PDB file of C-alpha atoms and ligand atoms in Angstrom:
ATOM      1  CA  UNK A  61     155.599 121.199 111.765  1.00  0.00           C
ATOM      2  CA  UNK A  62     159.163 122.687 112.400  1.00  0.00           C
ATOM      3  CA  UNK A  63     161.625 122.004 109.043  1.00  0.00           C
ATOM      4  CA  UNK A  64     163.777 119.877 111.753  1.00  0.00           C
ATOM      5  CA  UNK A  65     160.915 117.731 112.342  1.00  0.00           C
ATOM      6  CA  UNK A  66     160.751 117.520 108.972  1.00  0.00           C
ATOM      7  CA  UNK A  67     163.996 116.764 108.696  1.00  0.00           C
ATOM      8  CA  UNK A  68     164.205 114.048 111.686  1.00  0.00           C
ATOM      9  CA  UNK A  69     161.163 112.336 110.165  1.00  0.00           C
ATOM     10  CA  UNK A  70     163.258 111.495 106.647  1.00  0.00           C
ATOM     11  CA  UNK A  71     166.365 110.910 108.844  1.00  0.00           C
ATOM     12  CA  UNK A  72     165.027 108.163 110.876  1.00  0.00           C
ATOM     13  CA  UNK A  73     162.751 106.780 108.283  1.00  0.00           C
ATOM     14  CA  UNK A  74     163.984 103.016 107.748  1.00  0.00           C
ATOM     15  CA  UNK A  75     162.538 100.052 105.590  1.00  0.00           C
ATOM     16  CA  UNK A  76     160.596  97.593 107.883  1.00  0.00           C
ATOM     17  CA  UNK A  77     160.052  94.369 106.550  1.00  0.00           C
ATOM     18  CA  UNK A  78     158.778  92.346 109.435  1.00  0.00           C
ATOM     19  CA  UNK A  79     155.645  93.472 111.138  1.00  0.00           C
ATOM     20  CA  UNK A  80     152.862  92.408 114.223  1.00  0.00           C
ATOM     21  CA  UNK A  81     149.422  91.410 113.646  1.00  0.00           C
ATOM     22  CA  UNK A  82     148.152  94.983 114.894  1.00  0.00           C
ATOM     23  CA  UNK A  83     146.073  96.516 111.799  1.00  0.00           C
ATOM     24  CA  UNK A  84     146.728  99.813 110.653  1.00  0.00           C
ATOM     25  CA  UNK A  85     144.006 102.254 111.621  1.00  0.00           C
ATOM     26  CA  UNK A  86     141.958 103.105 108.919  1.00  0.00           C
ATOM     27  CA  UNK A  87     142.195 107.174 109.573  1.00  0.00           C
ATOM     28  CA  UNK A  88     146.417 106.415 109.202  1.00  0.00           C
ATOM     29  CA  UNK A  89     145.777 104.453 106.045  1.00  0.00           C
ATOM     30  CA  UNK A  90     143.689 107.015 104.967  1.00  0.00           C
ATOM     31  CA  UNK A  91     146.279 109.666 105.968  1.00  0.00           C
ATOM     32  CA  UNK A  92     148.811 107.621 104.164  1.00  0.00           C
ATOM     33  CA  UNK A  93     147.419 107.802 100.285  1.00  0.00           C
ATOM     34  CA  UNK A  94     146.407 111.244 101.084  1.00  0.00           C
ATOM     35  CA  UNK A  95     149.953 111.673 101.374  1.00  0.00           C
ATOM     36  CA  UNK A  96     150.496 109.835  98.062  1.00  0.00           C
ATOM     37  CA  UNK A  97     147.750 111.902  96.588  1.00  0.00           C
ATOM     38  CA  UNK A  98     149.468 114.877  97.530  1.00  0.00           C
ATOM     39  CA  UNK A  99     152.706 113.629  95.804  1.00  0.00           C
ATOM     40  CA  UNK A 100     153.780 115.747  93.014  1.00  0.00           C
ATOM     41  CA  UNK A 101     153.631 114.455  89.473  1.00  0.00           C
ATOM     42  CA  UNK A 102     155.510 115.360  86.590  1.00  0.00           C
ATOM     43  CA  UNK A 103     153.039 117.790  84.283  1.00  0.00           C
ATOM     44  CA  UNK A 104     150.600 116.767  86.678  1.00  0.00           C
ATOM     45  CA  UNK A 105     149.620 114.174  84.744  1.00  0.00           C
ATOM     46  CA  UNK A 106     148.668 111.881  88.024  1.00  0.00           C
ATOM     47  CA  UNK A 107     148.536 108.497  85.892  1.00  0.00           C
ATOM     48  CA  UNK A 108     148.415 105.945  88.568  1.00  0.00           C
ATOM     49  CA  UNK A 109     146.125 104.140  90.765  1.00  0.00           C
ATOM     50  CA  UNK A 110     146.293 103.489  94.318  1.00  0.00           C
ATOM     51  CA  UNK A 111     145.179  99.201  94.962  1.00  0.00           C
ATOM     52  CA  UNK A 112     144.960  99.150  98.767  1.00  0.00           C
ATOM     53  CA  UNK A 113     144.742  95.747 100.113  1.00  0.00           C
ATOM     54  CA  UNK A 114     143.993  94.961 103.765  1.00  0.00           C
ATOM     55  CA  UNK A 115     142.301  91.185 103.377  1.00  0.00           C
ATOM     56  CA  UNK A 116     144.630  88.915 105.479  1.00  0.00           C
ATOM     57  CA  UNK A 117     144.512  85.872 102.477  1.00  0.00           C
ATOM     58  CA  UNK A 118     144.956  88.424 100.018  1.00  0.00           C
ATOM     59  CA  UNK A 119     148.221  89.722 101.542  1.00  0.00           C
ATOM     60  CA  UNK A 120     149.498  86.105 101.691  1.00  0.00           C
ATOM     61  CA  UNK A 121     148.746  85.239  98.209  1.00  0.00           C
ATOM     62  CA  UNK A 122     150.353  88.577  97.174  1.00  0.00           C
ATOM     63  CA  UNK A 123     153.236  87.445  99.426  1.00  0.00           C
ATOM     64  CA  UNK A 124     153.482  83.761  97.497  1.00  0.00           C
ATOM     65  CA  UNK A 125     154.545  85.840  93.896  1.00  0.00           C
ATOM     66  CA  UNK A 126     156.754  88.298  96.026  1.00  0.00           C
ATOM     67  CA  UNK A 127     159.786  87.221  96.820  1.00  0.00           C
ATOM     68  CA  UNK A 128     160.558  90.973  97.830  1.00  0.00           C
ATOM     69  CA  UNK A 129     158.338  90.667 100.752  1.00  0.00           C
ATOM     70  CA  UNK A 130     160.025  88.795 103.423  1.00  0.00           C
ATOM     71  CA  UNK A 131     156.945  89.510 106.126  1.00  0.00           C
ATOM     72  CA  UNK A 132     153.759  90.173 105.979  1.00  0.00           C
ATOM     73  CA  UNK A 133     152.440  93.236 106.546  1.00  0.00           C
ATOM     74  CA  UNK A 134     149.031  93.993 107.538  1.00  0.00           C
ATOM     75  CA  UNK A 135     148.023  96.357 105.119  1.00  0.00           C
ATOM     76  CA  UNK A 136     149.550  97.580 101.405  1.00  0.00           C
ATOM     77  CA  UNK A 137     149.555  99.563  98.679  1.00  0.00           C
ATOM     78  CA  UNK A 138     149.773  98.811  95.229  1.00  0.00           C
ATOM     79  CA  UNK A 139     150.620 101.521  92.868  1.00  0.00           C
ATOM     80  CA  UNK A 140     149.610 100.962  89.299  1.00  0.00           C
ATOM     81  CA  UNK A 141     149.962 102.769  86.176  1.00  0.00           C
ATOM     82  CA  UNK A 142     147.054 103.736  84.322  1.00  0.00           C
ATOM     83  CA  UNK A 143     148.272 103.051  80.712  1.00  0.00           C
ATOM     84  CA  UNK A 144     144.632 103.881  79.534  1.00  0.00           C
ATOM     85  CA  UNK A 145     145.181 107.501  80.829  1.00  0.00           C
ATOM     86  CA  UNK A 146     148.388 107.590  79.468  1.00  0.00           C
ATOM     87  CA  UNK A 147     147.560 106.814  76.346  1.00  0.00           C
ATOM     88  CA  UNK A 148     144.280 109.460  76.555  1.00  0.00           C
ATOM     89  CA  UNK A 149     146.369 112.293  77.288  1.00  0.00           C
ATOM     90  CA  UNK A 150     148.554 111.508  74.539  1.00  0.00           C
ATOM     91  CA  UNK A 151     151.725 110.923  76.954  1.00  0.00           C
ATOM     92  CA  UNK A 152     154.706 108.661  75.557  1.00  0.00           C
ATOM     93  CA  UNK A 153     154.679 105.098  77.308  1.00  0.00           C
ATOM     94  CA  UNK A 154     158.354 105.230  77.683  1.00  0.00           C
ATOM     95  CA  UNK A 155     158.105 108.594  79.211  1.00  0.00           C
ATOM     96  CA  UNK A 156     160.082 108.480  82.468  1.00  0.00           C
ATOM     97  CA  UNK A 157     157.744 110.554  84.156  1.00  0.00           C
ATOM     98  CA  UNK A 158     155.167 108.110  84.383  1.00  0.00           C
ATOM     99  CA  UNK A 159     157.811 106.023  86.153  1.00  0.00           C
ATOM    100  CA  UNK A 160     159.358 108.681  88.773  1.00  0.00           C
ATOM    101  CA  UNK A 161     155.828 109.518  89.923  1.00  0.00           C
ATOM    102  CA  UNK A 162     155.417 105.818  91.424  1.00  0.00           C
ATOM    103  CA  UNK A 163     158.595 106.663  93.367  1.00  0.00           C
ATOM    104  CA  UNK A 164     157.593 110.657  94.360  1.00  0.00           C
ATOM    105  CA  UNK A 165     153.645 108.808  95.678  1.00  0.00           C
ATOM    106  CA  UNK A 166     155.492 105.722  97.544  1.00  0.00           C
ATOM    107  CA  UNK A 167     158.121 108.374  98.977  1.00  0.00           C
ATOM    108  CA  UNK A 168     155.220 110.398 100.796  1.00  0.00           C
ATOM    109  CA  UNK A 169     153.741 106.863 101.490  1.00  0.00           C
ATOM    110  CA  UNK A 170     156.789 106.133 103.174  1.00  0.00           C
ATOM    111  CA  UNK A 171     157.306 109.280 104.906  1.00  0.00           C
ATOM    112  CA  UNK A 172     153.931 109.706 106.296  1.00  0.00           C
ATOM    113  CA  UNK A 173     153.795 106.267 107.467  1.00  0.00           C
ATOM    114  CA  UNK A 174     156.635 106.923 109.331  1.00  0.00           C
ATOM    115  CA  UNK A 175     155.324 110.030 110.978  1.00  0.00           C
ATOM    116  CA  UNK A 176     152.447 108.527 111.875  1.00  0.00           C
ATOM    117  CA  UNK A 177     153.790 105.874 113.634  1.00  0.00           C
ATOM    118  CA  UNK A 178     153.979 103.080 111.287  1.00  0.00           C
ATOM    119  CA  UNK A 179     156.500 100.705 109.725  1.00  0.00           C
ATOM    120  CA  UNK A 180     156.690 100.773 105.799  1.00  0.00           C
ATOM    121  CA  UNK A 181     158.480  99.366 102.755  1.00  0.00           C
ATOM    122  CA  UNK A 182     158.705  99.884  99.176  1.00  0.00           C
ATOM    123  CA  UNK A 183     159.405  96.627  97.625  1.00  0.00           C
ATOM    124  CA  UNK A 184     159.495  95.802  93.535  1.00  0.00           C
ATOM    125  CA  UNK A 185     160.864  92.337  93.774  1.00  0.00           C
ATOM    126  CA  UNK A 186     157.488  90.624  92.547  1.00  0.00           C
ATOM    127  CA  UNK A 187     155.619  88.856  89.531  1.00  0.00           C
ATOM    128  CA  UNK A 188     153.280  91.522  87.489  1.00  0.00           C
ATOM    129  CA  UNK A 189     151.784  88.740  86.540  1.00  0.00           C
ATOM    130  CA  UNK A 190     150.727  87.365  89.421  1.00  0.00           C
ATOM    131  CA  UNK A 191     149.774  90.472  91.115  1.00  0.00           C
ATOM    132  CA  UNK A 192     147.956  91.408  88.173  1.00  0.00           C
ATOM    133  CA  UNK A 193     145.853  87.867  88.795  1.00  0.00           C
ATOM    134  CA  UNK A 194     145.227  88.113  92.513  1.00  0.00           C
ATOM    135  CA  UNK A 195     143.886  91.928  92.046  1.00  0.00           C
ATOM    136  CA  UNK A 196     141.663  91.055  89.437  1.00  0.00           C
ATOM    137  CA  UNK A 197     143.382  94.162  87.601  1.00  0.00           C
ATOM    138  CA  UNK A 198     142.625  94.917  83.936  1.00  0.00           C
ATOM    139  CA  UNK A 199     145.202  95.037  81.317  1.00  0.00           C
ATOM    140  CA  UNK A 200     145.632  98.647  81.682  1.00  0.00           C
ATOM    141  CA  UNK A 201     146.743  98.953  84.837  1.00  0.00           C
ATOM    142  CA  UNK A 202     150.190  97.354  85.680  1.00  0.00           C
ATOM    143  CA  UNK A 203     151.875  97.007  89.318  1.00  0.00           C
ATOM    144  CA  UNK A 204     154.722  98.999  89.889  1.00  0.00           C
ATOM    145  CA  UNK A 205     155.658  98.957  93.504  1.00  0.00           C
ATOM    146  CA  UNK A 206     153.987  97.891  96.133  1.00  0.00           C
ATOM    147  CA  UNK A 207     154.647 100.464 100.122  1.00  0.00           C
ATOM    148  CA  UNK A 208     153.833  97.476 102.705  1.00  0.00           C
ATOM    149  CA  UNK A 209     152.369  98.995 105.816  1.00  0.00           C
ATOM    150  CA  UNK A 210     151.927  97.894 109.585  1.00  0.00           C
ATOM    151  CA  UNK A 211     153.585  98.247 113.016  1.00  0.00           C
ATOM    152  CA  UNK A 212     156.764  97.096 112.996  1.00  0.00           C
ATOM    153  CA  UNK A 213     158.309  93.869 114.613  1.00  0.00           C
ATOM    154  CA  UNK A 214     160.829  93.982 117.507  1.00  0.00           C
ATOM    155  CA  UNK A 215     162.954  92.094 115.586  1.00  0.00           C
ATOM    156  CA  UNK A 216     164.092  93.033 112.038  1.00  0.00           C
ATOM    157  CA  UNK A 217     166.066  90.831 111.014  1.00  0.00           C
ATOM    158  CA  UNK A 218     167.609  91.924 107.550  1.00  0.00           C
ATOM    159  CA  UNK A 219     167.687  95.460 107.102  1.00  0.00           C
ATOM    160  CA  UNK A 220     166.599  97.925 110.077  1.00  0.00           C
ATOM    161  CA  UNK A 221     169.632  96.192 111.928  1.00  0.00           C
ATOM    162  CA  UNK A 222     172.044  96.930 109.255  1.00  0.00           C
ATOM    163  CA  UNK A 223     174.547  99.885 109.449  1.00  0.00           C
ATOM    164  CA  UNK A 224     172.735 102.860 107.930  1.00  0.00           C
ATOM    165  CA  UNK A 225     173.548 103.303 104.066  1.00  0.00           C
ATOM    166  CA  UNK A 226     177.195 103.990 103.743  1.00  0.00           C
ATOM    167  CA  UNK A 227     177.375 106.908 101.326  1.00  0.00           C
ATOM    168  CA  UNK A 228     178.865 110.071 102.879  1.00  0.00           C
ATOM    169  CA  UNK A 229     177.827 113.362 101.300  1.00  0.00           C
ATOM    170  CA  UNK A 230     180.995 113.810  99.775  1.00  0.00           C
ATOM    171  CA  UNK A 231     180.712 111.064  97.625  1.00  0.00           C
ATOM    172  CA  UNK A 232     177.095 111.609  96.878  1.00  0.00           C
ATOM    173  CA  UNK A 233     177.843 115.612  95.627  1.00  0.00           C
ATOM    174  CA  UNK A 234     179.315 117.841  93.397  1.00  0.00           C
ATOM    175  CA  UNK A 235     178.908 121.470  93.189  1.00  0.00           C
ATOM    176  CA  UNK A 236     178.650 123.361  89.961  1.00  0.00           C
ATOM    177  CA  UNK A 237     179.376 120.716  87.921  1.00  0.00           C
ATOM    178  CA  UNK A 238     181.754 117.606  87.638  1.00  0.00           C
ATOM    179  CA  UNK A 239     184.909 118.082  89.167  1.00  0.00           C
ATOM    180  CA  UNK A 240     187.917 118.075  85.953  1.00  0.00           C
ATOM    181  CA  UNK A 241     185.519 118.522  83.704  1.00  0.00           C
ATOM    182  CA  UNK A 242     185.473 122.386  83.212  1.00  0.00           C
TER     183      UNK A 242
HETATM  184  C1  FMN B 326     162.856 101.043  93.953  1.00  0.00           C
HETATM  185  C2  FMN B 326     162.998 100.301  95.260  1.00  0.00           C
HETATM  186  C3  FMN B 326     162.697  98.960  95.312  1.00  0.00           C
HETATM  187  C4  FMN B 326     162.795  98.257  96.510  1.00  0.00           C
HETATM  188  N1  FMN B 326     162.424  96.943  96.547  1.00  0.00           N
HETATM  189  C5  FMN B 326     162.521  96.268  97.696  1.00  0.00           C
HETATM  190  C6  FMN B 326     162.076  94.924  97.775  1.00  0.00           C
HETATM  191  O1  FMN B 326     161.583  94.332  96.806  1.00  0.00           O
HETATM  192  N2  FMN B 326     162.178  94.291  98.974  1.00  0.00           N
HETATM  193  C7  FMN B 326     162.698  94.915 100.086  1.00  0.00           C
HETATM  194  O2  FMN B 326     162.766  94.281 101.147  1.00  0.00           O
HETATM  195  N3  FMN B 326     163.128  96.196 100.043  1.00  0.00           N
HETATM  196  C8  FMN B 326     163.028  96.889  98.888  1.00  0.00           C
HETATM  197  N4  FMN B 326     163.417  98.195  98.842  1.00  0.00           N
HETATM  198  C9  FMN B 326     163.934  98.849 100.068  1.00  0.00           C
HETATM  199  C10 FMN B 326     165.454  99.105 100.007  1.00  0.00           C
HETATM  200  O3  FMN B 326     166.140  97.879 100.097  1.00  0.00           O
HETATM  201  C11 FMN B 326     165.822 100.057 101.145  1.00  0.00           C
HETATM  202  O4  FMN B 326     165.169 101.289 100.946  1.00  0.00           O
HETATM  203  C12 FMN B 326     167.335 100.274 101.213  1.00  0.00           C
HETATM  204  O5  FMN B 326     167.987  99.095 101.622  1.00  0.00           O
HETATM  205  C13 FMN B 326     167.721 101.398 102.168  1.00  0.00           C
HETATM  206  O6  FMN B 326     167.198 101.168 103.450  1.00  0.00           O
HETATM  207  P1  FMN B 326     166.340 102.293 104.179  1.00  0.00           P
HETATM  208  O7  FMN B 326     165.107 102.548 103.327  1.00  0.00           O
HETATM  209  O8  FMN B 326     166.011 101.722 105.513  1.00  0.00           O
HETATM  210  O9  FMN B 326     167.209 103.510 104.258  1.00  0.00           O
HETATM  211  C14 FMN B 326     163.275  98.923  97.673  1.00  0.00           C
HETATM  212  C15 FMN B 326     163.577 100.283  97.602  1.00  0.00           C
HETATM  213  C16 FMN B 326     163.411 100.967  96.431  1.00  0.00           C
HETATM  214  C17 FMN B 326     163.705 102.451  96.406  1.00  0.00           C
END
């Protein structure tokens, strides 16, 4: 893959948050945590877990104690943290590592969904709790974010129709340092 196909792929990316019935294939699902797999991790500690859940009634209850969800995709990804191999490897709960890592996997989630064809969203906005409950997960592993997956809806109502994210470069950057402060 050319670096400008590269480039075009994170360009165009957008959050989709409404999606069709149409399943995602299982080879681009598979693609798709191979991509979060391949995500790097800081020390290489790789202290999550990957929940994928495809069941239609799971989704929904998942989707009752997520207010972050506003469709219902037809496929998802829930990553954990696996605070039982944190704690093995001796690794500091607070470290932020073990945080930034379920943003660098949902990134390449996100990215190779996208070059594959597929809508995708990150979304945070839900009950641990509940999530905890309706995966059956043990007290060890917590939800962090959840990447939604499916084909995209004509019609995206909040979000994809919204201006693309306002911050120019210039605003975003500094080189060598903080301007004034020499
Ligand atoms: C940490 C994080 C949490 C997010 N949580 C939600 C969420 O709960 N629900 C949602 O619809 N979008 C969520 N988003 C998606 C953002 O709203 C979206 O990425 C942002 O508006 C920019 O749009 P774009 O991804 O299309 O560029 C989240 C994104 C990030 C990075």
């Amino acid at each position: 893959m050319s670096a400008e196909a590269v480039l075009q792929n994170i360009r165009t990316r957008r959050v989709t948050r409404y999606y069709t019935d149409q399943p995602v294939p299982r080879e681009h699902l598979m693609a798709v945590l191979e991509a979060g797999r391949w995500a790097p991790s800081g020390g290489n500690r790789r202290l999550h877990r990957f929940i994928v859940v495809q069941d239609p009634v799971t989704i929904r209850l998942l989707n009752a104690v997520t207010p972050g969800m506003l469709g219902v995709p037809t496929a998802l990804v829930v990553i954990c943290i696996d605070w039982a191999k944190v704690a093995q490897i001796g690794c500091k709960p607070h470290h932020l590592g073990v945080y930034i890592d379920v943003g660098t996997g949902a990134e390449n989630m996100l990215l190779s969904a996208h070059a594959l064809g597929l809508g995708a969203g990150p979304v945070t906005s839900f009950s641990k709790a509940g999530v905890s409950m309706i995966l059956n997960l043990p007290e060890w592993l917590t939800p962090e974010m959840m990447v939604c997956l499916g084909y995209p809806a004509p019609h995206q109502p909040f979000g994809r129709t919204l201006p693309r994210r306002s911050t120019r470069l210039d605003d975003l950057v500094c080189w060598e340092g903080f301007p004034g402060h020499s």
